[in-house]
């Protein structure tokens, strides 16, 4: 079809990529040295010394203007061995080494989370990575710890161990088998990456509580958060985006997750690491050597990287816009735990409007799985006995299939305790029995409390 704007540069024309500007002849700050780095535009050209000062100022101002840090705080820094996490440790060490009144007064510890069981690494490779991490971090003098992702499946044993160059991993075969079974039962790579992110956050919060740390530092740059914004919107977590991309994530009532690098781009962190000769330990991820369209996160990352190359200012716009978006009913961390998601700890929307996209999706799922007569169209809850379980057997025998697994929560029970984004993970999960016992126990407790409320709601007290 023809358009009136075919031969005109109207509002429907594509935005053309800007040609790379020429280098400025002088530094923006000191005007006396040839610039060695150019940030976003030609007016942001810095020499080496001014650039390092610029990064330090951004890092310190991010912590200072939040007014959340106290001299008595003990901070747990998540250290993965990447350049950005190493740069965060270097900036923290520089702030603690200041001789003036600007010195950081809080204490810092760091922790390394071993995810080798999920990534398919051998025990020897995981031990080598662990000792390489300890070698990188020993120069800063921080108290180091390490833990394994499989510890989430152990409710009684210790989760954190001291980290040094002689540290070693002991493979807990039963726990690691449970962890591997969970990820084997997840079908899509997108759901695997989302589940790994949520499990990592859960483990960091548990480790912070065990080490008596009130805050957790994550090395997320503005580029990472721009990718996370697009990923969250695609995965149905748009209402929770505010917690994932702002400076503070306060969903846990005891521990706060802070992001001190959110004002820095990945380019700035990379140049800072080069100037200070910071090494890194390469540890593969789930999406290593995968195509850009293998998962939603990879696709979002490729899109943002293309924006950085052709339209660098747009990435900052995406990040700043995501900071200002959030749910109309802001969560309060003083609320009951029964009103939060058991996987990501987000607030559950219990008072939904009469017609929402989430209810439409749930209605379509019930029609497909139970049929038109298998659920109540008003409450969108399944009708007991509609799945044919009553015709299985009489249920009198102790080994009957109807009562052999009464304590195991069903998929619908777990769905009721999850937000919309985490429900999408469960849709790609073959068996809910592979979830950790801690999650299943929370579902049992909430189900018991709900049945108790239903039984006494008509009583006169």
Short mmCIF file of C-alpha atoms in Angstrom, two decimals:
data_model
loop_
_atom_site.label_atom_id
_atom_site.label_comp_id
_atom_site.label_asym_id
_atom_site.label_seq_id
_atom_site.Cartn_x
_atom_site.Cartn_y
_atom_site.Cartn_z
CA UNK A 1 0.00 0.00 0.00
CA UNK A 2 1.27 3.48 -0.85
CA UNK A 3 1.94 6.06 1.82
CA UNK A 4 2.12 9.81 1.69
CA UNK A 5 5.40 9.68 3.60
CA UNK A 6 7.25 7.47 1.12
CA UNK A 7 9.22 10.37 -0.29
CA UNK A 8 9.22 12.53 2.80
CA UNK A 9 11.07 12.49 6.10
CA UNK A 10 7.98 12.47 8.23
CA UNK A 11 7.20 10.97 11.61
CA UNK A 12 7.07 7.43 10.18
CA UNK A 13 10.67 7.37 8.96
CA UNK A 14 13.29 5.25 10.74
CA UNK A 15 15.83 6.85 13.01
CA UNK A 16 19.21 6.68 11.34
CA UNK A 17 22.28 5.59 13.23
CA UNK A 18 24.60 8.46 13.97
CA UNK A 19 28.09 8.37 12.57
CA UNK A 20 30.84 8.01 15.13
CA UNK A 21 31.98 11.49 16.23
CA UNK A 22 35.59 12.52 16.09
CA UNK A 23 37.67 12.45 19.23
CA UNK A 24 37.91 15.61 21.25
CA UNK A 25 41.39 17.10 21.42
CA UNK A 26 41.24 17.85 25.15
CA UNK A 27 39.91 16.22 28.29
CA UNK A 28 36.54 17.47 29.46
CA UNK A 29 37.71 17.90 33.07
CA UNK A 30 41.33 19.03 33.07
CA UNK A 31 41.65 20.29 29.45
CA UNK A 32 45.31 19.37 29.52
CA UNK A 33 45.66 15.76 28.44
CA UNK A 34 44.67 13.83 25.37
CA UNK A 35 41.49 11.85 26.15
CA UNK A 36 41.71 8.07 26.11
CA UNK A 37 38.03 7.18 26.59
CA UNK A 38 34.87 8.58 25.11
CA UNK A 39 31.56 7.99 26.92
CA UNK A 40 28.36 8.31 24.87
CA UNK A 41 29.18 11.52 23.05
CA UNK A 42 32.14 13.67 22.12
CA UNK A 43 31.55 15.99 25.06
CA UNK A 44 32.20 13.09 27.47
CA UNK A 45 35.87 12.56 26.63
CA UNK A 46 38.22 11.95 29.57
CA UNK A 47 41.89 11.35 30.14
CA UNK A 48 42.90 8.36 32.25
CA UNK A 49 43.23 10.14 35.60
CA UNK A 50 40.01 12.11 35.22
CA UNK A 51 38.12 9.01 34.10
CA UNK A 52 39.19 7.01 37.18
CA UNK A 53 38.16 9.95 39.38
CA UNK A 54 34.85 10.14 37.52
CA UNK A 55 34.08 6.44 38.14
CA UNK A 56 35.01 6.69 41.83
CA UNK A 57 32.79 9.75 42.22
CA UNK A 58 29.82 8.00 40.59
CA UNK A 59 30.25 4.96 42.83
CA UNK A 60 30.55 7.00 46.02
CA UNK A 61 27.70 9.35 45.12
CA UNK A 62 25.40 6.39 44.43
CA UNK A 63 25.98 5.11 47.96
CA UNK A 64 25.94 8.58 49.51
CA UNK A 65 22.74 9.97 48.04
CA UNK A 66 20.80 6.84 48.98
CA UNK A 67 21.37 7.65 52.69
CA UNK A 68 21.01 3.95 53.50
CA UNK A 69 24.55 3.12 54.62
CA UNK A 70 25.36 3.27 58.34
CA UNK A 71 28.79 2.99 60.02
CA UNK A 72 27.66 -0.15 61.85
CA UNK A 73 26.52 -1.94 58.68
CA UNK A 74 28.09 -5.21 57.56
CA UNK A 75 27.83 -5.61 53.79
CA UNK A 76 27.98 -8.90 51.89
CA UNK A 77 29.32 -8.35 48.35
CA UNK A 78 28.40 -10.99 45.75
CA UNK A 79 31.65 -11.85 43.93
CA UNK A 80 31.42 -14.05 40.83
CA UNK A 81 34.91 -13.42 39.44
CA UNK A 82 33.63 -11.30 36.55
CA UNK A 83 35.14 -7.92 35.68
CA UNK A 84 32.22 -5.96 37.09
CA UNK A 85 32.21 -7.82 40.43
CA UNK A 86 36.01 -7.43 40.65
CA UNK A 87 35.66 -3.72 39.89
CA UNK A 88 33.07 -3.43 42.68
CA UNK A 89 35.48 -5.01 45.19
CA UNK A 90 38.26 -2.68 43.99
CA UNK A 91 36.03 0.39 44.43
CA UNK A 92 34.98 -0.76 47.90
CA UNK A 93 38.60 -1.32 48.89
CA UNK A 94 39.53 2.14 47.59
CA UNK A 95 36.70 3.69 49.60
CA UNK A 96 37.76 1.88 52.77
CA UNK A 97 41.40 2.93 52.29
CA UNK A 98 40.75 6.67 52.20
CA UNK A 99 42.66 8.69 54.79
CA UNK A 100 40.13 11.49 55.03
CA UNK A 101 36.63 11.82 56.42
CA UNK A 102 35.24 10.44 53.16
CA UNK A 103 36.32 6.92 54.03
CA UNK A 104 33.64 4.22 54.11
CA UNK A 105 32.88 3.23 57.69
CA UNK A 106 30.90 0.05 57.07
CA UNK A 107 32.48 -3.41 57.01
CA UNK A 108 32.66 -5.57 53.89
CA UNK A 109 32.58 -9.33 53.39
CA UNK A 110 32.24 -11.15 50.09
CA UNK A 111 30.77 -14.46 49.01
CA UNK A 112 31.14 -16.66 45.94
CA UNK A 113 28.23 -18.86 44.84
CA UNK A 114 29.26 -22.09 43.11
CA UNK A 115 26.84 -22.97 40.29
CA UNK A 116 28.96 -25.67 38.67
CA UNK A 117 26.43 -28.43 39.31
CA UNK A 118 23.91 -26.63 37.08
CA UNK A 119 26.46 -25.65 34.43
CA UNK A 120 27.79 -29.20 34.01
CA UNK A 121 31.31 -28.49 35.30
CA UNK A 122 33.41 -31.25 36.83
CA UNK A 123 34.44 -31.15 40.48
CA UNK A 124 38.06 -30.39 39.51
CA UNK A 125 36.97 -27.41 37.38
CA UNK A 126 34.80 -26.08 40.18
CA UNK A 127 37.64 -26.34 42.72
CA UNK A 128 39.99 -24.57 40.28
CA UNK A 129 37.47 -21.74 39.86
CA UNK A 130 37.03 -21.51 43.63
CA UNK A 131 40.76 -21.14 44.27
CA UNK A 132 41.15 -18.66 41.41
CA UNK A 133 38.40 -16.55 42.99
CA UNK A 134 40.22 -16.69 46.34
CA UNK A 135 43.50 -15.62 44.69
CA UNK A 136 41.84 -12.61 43.05
CA UNK A 137 40.18 -11.39 46.24
CA UNK A 138 42.96 -12.00 48.79
CA UNK A 139 44.71 -8.70 47.92
CA UNK A 140 41.82 -6.71 49.42
CA UNK A 141 41.86 -8.33 52.84
CA UNK A 142 38.11 -8.88 53.00
CA UNK A 143 36.64 -11.82 54.84
CA UNK A 144 35.61 -14.29 52.13
CA UNK A 145 33.06 -17.09 52.06
CA UNK A 146 31.71 -19.51 49.51
CA UNK A 147 28.58 -21.57 49.17
CA UNK A 148 26.96 -23.89 46.67
CA UNK A 149 23.61 -23.63 44.97
CA UNK A 150 22.80 -27.18 46.10
CA UNK A 151 22.72 -25.96 49.72
CA UNK A 152 19.23 -24.64 49.04
CA UNK A 153 18.02 -28.24 49.12
CA UNK A 154 19.53 -28.80 52.59
CA UNK A 155 17.53 -27.17 55.36
CA UNK A 156 19.80 -28.24 58.23
CA UNK A 157 23.43 -28.09 57.12
CA UNK A 158 25.68 -24.99 56.97
CA UNK A 159 25.46 -22.86 53.87
CA UNK A 160 28.62 -20.72 54.07
CA UNK A 161 32.25 -21.80 54.36
CA UNK A 162 35.45 -19.71 54.70
CA UNK A 163 37.21 -19.01 51.41
CA UNK A 164 40.98 -19.12 50.95
CA UNK A 165 43.50 -20.44 48.43
CA UNK A 166 43.36 -23.89 50.03
CA UNK A 167 39.57 -24.17 50.06
CA UNK A 168 38.00 -27.21 48.48
CA UNK A 169 34.53 -28.33 47.51
CA UNK A 170 32.93 -31.52 48.77
CA UNK A 171 30.31 -32.75 46.36
CA UNK A 172 27.03 -33.53 48.12
CA UNK A 173 25.79 -36.03 45.58
CA UNK A 174 22.23 -36.27 46.89
CA UNK A 175 21.74 -32.49 47.03
CA UNK A 176 23.40 -31.86 43.68
CA UNK A 177 21.32 -34.60 42.09
CA UNK A 178 18.17 -32.85 43.31
CA UNK A 179 19.42 -29.55 41.89
CA UNK A 180 20.31 -31.12 38.54
CA UNK A 181 16.95 -32.91 38.42
CA UNK A 182 15.16 -29.59 38.90
CA UNK A 183 16.89 -27.99 35.91
CA UNK A 184 16.50 -31.13 33.80
CA UNK A 185 12.75 -30.94 34.36
CA UNK A 186 12.61 -27.33 33.13
CA UNK A 187 11.95 -27.34 29.40
CA UNK A 188 12.97 -23.92 28.06
CA UNK A 189 16.27 -22.08 28.48
CA UNK A 190 14.36 -18.91 29.37
CA UNK A 191 12.73 -20.60 32.37
CA UNK A 192 16.08 -22.12 33.40
CA UNK A 193 17.78 -18.72 33.44
CA UNK A 194 14.90 -17.18 35.37
CA UNK A 195 14.89 -20.01 37.93
CA UNK A 196 18.68 -19.78 38.34
CA UNK A 197 18.41 -16.06 38.99
CA UNK A 198 15.73 -16.56 41.65
CA UNK A 199 17.62 -19.41 43.36
CA UNK A 200 20.82 -17.35 43.41
CA UNK A 201 19.00 -14.46 45.06
CA UNK A 202 17.42 -16.77 47.64
CA UNK A 203 20.81 -18.25 48.51
CA UNK A 204 22.43 -14.82 48.87
CA UNK A 205 19.68 -13.71 51.24
CA UNK A 206 20.05 -16.87 53.34
CA UNK A 207 23.83 -16.45 53.39
CA UNK A 208 23.51 -12.81 54.48
CA UNK A 209 21.27 -13.85 57.37
CA UNK A 210 23.71 -16.58 58.40
CA UNK A 211 26.67 -14.15 58.31
CA UNK A 212 24.68 -11.40 60.10
CA UNK A 213 24.90 -8.99 57.15
CA UNK A 214 22.08 -6.51 56.70
CA UNK A 215 22.79 -5.62 53.07
CA UNK A 216 23.89 -7.46 49.92
CA UNK A 217 25.82 -5.68 47.14
CA UNK A 218 25.20 -6.85 43.56
CA UNK A 219 27.46 -5.77 40.67
CA UNK A 220 24.72 -4.82 38.21
CA UNK A 221 25.59 -2.02 35.77
CA UNK A 222 23.11 0.22 33.98
CA UNK A 223 23.57 -1.92 30.84
CA UNK A 224 22.66 -5.07 32.76
CA UNK A 225 19.61 -3.37 34.21
CA UNK A 226 18.45 -2.15 30.79
CA UNK A 227 18.59 -5.77 29.61
CA UNK A 228 16.73 -6.84 32.74
CA UNK A 229 13.96 -4.30 32.07
CA UNK A 230 13.21 -5.73 28.64
CA UNK A 231 13.46 -9.29 29.99
CA UNK A 232 11.08 -8.59 32.89
CA UNK A 233 8.47 -7.06 30.60
CA UNK A 234 8.69 -10.07 28.28
CA UNK A 235 8.38 -12.55 31.17
CA UNK A 236 5.34 -10.95 32.77
CA UNK A 237 7.24 -9.24 35.60
CA UNK A 238 6.49 -5.69 34.52
CA UNK A 239 4.81 -4.78 37.80
CA UNK A 240 7.91 -6.00 39.69
CA UNK A 241 10.38 -4.19 37.48
CA UNK A 242 10.91 -1.46 40.07
CA UNK A 243 12.54 -3.93 42.47
CA UNK A 244 14.83 -5.47 39.84
CA UNK A 245 16.33 -2.27 38.42
CA UNK A 246 16.43 0.35 41.18
CA UNK A 247 19.19 0.89 43.73
CA UNK A 248 17.45 -0.99 46.54
CA UNK A 249 15.41 -4.18 46.48
CA UNK A 250 13.57 -4.32 49.81
CA UNK A 251 11.28 -7.30 49.18
CA UNK A 252 12.93 -9.19 52.04
CA UNK A 253 12.01 -7.61 55.37
CA UNK A 254 15.44 -8.31 56.94
CA UNK A 255 17.97 -8.01 54.09
CA UNK A 256 18.22 -5.27 51.46
CA UNK A 257 19.81 -5.91 48.05
CA UNK A 258 21.74 -2.85 46.80
CA UNK A 259 23.22 -2.13 43.37
CA UNK A 260 26.07 0.40 43.77
CA UNK A 261 27.17 0.15 40.10
CA UNK A 262 23.82 1.09 38.57
CA UNK A 263 25.08 4.56 37.52
CA UNK A 264 27.98 3.01 35.56
CA UNK A 265 27.71 1.43 32.13
CA UNK A 266 29.43 -1.80 31.15
CA UNK A 267 31.82 0.25 28.99
CA UNK A 268 32.91 2.37 31.95
CA UNK A 269 33.43 -0.70 34.15
CA UNK A 270 35.46 -2.41 31.41
CA UNK A 271 37.80 0.58 30.98
CA UNK A 272 38.14 0.95 34.75
CA UNK A 273 39.21 -2.70 34.94
CA UNK A 274 41.72 -2.23 32.13
CA UNK A 275 43.32 0.83 33.72
CA UNK A 276 43.71 -0.93 37.07
CA UNK A 277 44.75 -4.23 35.44
CA UNK A 278 41.98 -6.18 37.14
CA UNK A 279 41.82 -9.85 36.21
CA UNK A 280 38.74 -11.99 36.02
CA UNK A 281 37.82 -15.67 36.20
CA UNK A 282 35.77 -16.85 33.25
CA UNK A 283 32.96 -19.15 34.34
CA UNK A 284 30.47 -20.21 31.64
CA UNK A 285 26.76 -19.59 32.06
CA UNK A 286 23.66 -21.38 30.84
CA UNK A 287 23.59 -19.28 27.67
CA UNK A 288 27.30 -19.55 26.81
CA UNK A 289 27.75 -20.39 23.10
CA UNK A 290 23.99 -20.21 22.60
CA UNK A 291 22.31 -18.34 19.76
CA UNK A 292 20.88 -14.91 20.41
CA UNK A 293 17.33 -16.23 19.96
CA UNK A 294 17.78 -19.20 22.31
CA UNK A 295 16.19 -17.35 25.23
CA UNK A 296 14.39 -14.09 25.94
CA UNK A 297 17.34 -12.84 28.01
CA UNK A 298 19.77 -13.49 25.14
CA UNK A 299 17.46 -11.75 22.70
CA UNK A 300 17.11 -8.72 24.99
CA UNK A 301 20.87 -8.62 25.47
CA UNK A 302 21.51 -8.66 21.73
CA UNK A 303 18.97 -5.86 21.23
CA UNK A 304 20.55 -3.66 23.92
CA UNK A 305 24.07 -4.28 22.59
CA UNK A 306 22.96 -3.19 19.12
CA UNK A 307 21.48 -0.06 20.67
CA UNK A 308 24.76 0.68 22.44
CA UNK A 309 26.63 0.48 19.16
CA UNK A 310 24.31 2.64 17.07
CA UNK A 311 22.32 4.71 19.58
CA UNK A 312 24.30 4.76 22.85
CA UNK A 313 22.07 7.31 24.59
CA UNK A 314 19.01 5.10 24.11
CA UNK A 315 20.29 2.50 26.60
CA UNK A 316 20.37 5.11 29.34
CA UNK A 317 16.84 6.15 28.37
CA UNK A 318 15.59 2.56 28.73
CA UNK A 319 17.22 2.26 32.15
CA UNK A 320 15.92 5.61 33.43
CA UNK A 321 12.41 4.82 32.21
CA UNK A 322 12.43 1.44 33.94
CA UNK A 323 13.43 3.08 37.22
CA UNK A 324 10.24 5.14 37.20
CA UNK A 325 7.86 2.29 36.40
CA UNK A 326 6.19 0.23 39.09
CA UNK A 327 2.96 -1.23 40.35
CA UNK A 328 0.19 1.15 41.41
CA UNK A 329 0.04 -0.66 44.76
CA UNK A 330 3.57 -0.40 46.09
CA UNK A 331 4.53 -3.33 48.32
CA UNK A 332 5.14 -2.91 51.99
CA UNK A 333 7.78 -5.17 53.50
CA UNK A 334 5.95 -5.16 56.81
CA UNK A 335 3.10 -7.20 55.37
CA UNK A 336 2.54 -10.85 56.15
CA UNK A 337 4.73 -13.37 54.40
CA UNK A 338 1.59 -15.18 53.19
CA UNK A 339 1.00 -12.34 50.73
CA UNK A 340 4.32 -12.78 48.90
CA UNK A 341 5.53 -15.10 46.15
CA UNK A 342 7.35 -18.16 47.51
CA UNK A 343 9.99 -18.00 44.75
CA UNK A 344 10.80 -14.31 44.15
CA UNK A 345 9.20 -12.79 47.31
CA UNK A 346 7.18 -10.31 45.26
CA UNK A 347 3.85 -9.11 46.54
CA UNK A 348 0.91 -11.13 45.25
CA UNK A 349 -1.90 -9.17 43.65
CA UNK A 350 -4.80 -10.52 45.69
CA UNK A 351 -7.34 -7.82 44.75
CA UNK A 352 -7.32 -7.95 40.97
CA UNK A 353 -9.73 -6.04 38.77
CA UNK A 354 -12.66 -8.02 37.31
CA UNK A 355 -10.96 -8.45 33.93
CA UNK A 356 -7.18 -8.77 33.66
CA UNK A 357 -4.83 -10.46 31.22
CA UNK A 358 -3.66 -12.78 34.01
CA UNK A 359 -7.22 -14.00 34.59
CA UNK A 360 -7.76 -14.45 30.86
CA UNK A 361 -4.61 -16.58 30.66
CA UNK A 362 -5.71 -18.65 33.65
CA UNK A 363 -9.16 -19.14 32.12
CA UNK A 364 -7.60 -20.39 28.87
CA UNK A 365 -5.36 -22.79 30.80
CA UNK A 366 -8.30 -24.24 32.76
CA UNK A 367 -10.35 -24.72 29.59
CA UNK A 368 -7.46 -26.58 27.95
CA UNK A 369 -6.58 -28.79 30.92
CA UNK A 370 -9.89 -29.44 32.72
CA UNK A 371 -12.56 -28.82 30.11
CA UNK A 372 -15.59 -26.54 30.41
CA UNK A 373 -17.16 -28.60 33.23
CA UNK A 374 -14.01 -29.09 35.31
CA UNK A 375 -13.84 -25.70 37.03
CA UNK A 376 -15.97 -22.97 38.54
CA UNK A 377 -16.24 -20.12 36.03
CA UNK A 378 -16.84 -17.55 38.81
CA UNK A 379 -13.89 -18.35 41.07
CA UNK A 380 -11.64 -19.93 38.38
CA UNK A 381 -10.91 -22.84 40.73
CA UNK A 382 -10.99 -26.51 39.78
CA UNK A 383 -13.91 -28.63 40.94
CA UNK A 384 -12.87 -31.50 43.19
CA UNK A 385 -13.28 -34.89 41.59
CA UNK A 386 -13.27 -33.52 38.06
CA UNK A 387 -9.89 -35.05 37.26
CA UNK A 388 -11.14 -38.58 37.58
CA UNK A 389 -9.30 -39.37 40.79
CA UNK A 390 -12.43 -40.69 42.49
CA UNK A 391 -12.78 -43.53 40.02
CA UNK A 392 -9.19 -44.62 40.60
CA UNK A 393 -9.92 -46.82 43.61
CA UNK A 394 -11.77 -46.79 46.90
CA UNK A 395 -8.92 -45.15 48.78
CA UNK A 396 -9.15 -47.54 51.71
CA UNK A 397 -5.77 -49.17 51.26
CA UNK A 398 -2.73 -47.53 52.76
CA UNK A 399 -0.82 -47.81 49.51
CA UNK A 400 -3.64 -46.41 47.41
CA UNK A 401 -2.60 -43.95 44.72
CA UNK A 402 -5.25 -41.51 45.95
CA UNK A 403 -3.82 -41.07 49.44
CA UNK A 404 -0.20 -42.15 49.02
CA UNK A 405 0.97 -38.61 48.36
CA UNK A 406 -1.48 -36.45 50.27
CA UNK A 407 1.20 -34.18 51.75
CA UNK A 408 2.71 -33.33 48.37
CA UNK A 409 1.30 -30.00 47.08
CA UNK A 410 -0.31 -30.03 43.67
CA UNK A 411 0.57 -27.72 40.82
CA UNK A 412 -2.51 -25.58 41.47
CA UNK A 413 -1.56 -25.22 45.15
CA UNK A 414 1.91 -23.97 44.20
CA UNK A 415 0.49 -21.66 41.53
CA UNK A 416 -1.66 -19.90 44.11
CA UNK A 417 1.49 -18.99 46.07
CA UNK A 418 3.39 -17.58 43.08
CA UNK A 419 3.31 -14.37 41.09
CA UNK A 420 2.53 -14.38 37.38
CA UNK A 421 6.20 -14.40 36.33
CA UNK A 422 7.05 -17.41 38.51
CA UNK A 423 3.95 -19.24 37.26
CA UNK A 424 5.49 -19.16 33.79
CA UNK A 425 8.49 -21.04 35.20
CA UNK A 426 6.17 -23.67 36.67
CA UNK A 427 4.41 -24.05 33.32
CA UNK A 428 7.76 -25.20 31.87
CA UNK A 429 8.42 -27.55 34.81
CA UNK A 430 7.67 -31.21 34.13
CA UNK A 431 7.25 -32.22 37.79
CA UNK A 432 6.67 -29.94 40.78
CA UNK A 433 8.11 -32.63 43.08
CA UNK A 434 11.60 -31.59 41.93
CA UNK A 435 11.25 -28.22 43.70
CA UNK A 436 13.20 -27.77 46.92
CA UNK A 437 11.64 -28.98 50.15
CA UNK A 438 11.80 -25.43 51.54
CA UNK A 439 9.43 -24.19 48.81
CA UNK A 440 7.10 -27.17 49.18
CA UNK A 441 6.98 -26.70 52.95
CA UNK A 442 5.92 -23.07 52.53
CA UNK A 443 3.11 -24.18 50.23
CA UNK A 444 1.93 -26.75 52.81
CA UNK A 445 1.98 -24.15 55.57
CA UNK A 446 -0.01 -21.60 53.56
CA UNK A 447 -2.50 -24.25 52.47
CA UNK A 448 -2.98 -25.29 56.09
CA UNK A 449 -3.47 -21.68 57.20
CA UNK A 450 -5.99 -21.02 54.43
CA UNK A 451 -8.02 -24.10 55.32
CA UNK A 452 -7.93 -23.02 58.97
CA UNK A 453 -9.19 -19.55 58.05
CA UNK A 454 -11.99 -21.04 55.96
CA UNK A 455 -13.08 -23.28 58.83
CA UNK A 456 -13.30 -20.49 61.42
CA UNK A 457 -14.36 -17.52 59.28
CA UNK A 458 -18.03 -17.95 60.27
CA UNK A 459 -17.31 -18.34 63.98
CA UNK A 460 -18.32 -15.61 66.40
CA UNK A 461 -15.26 -14.50 68.37
#
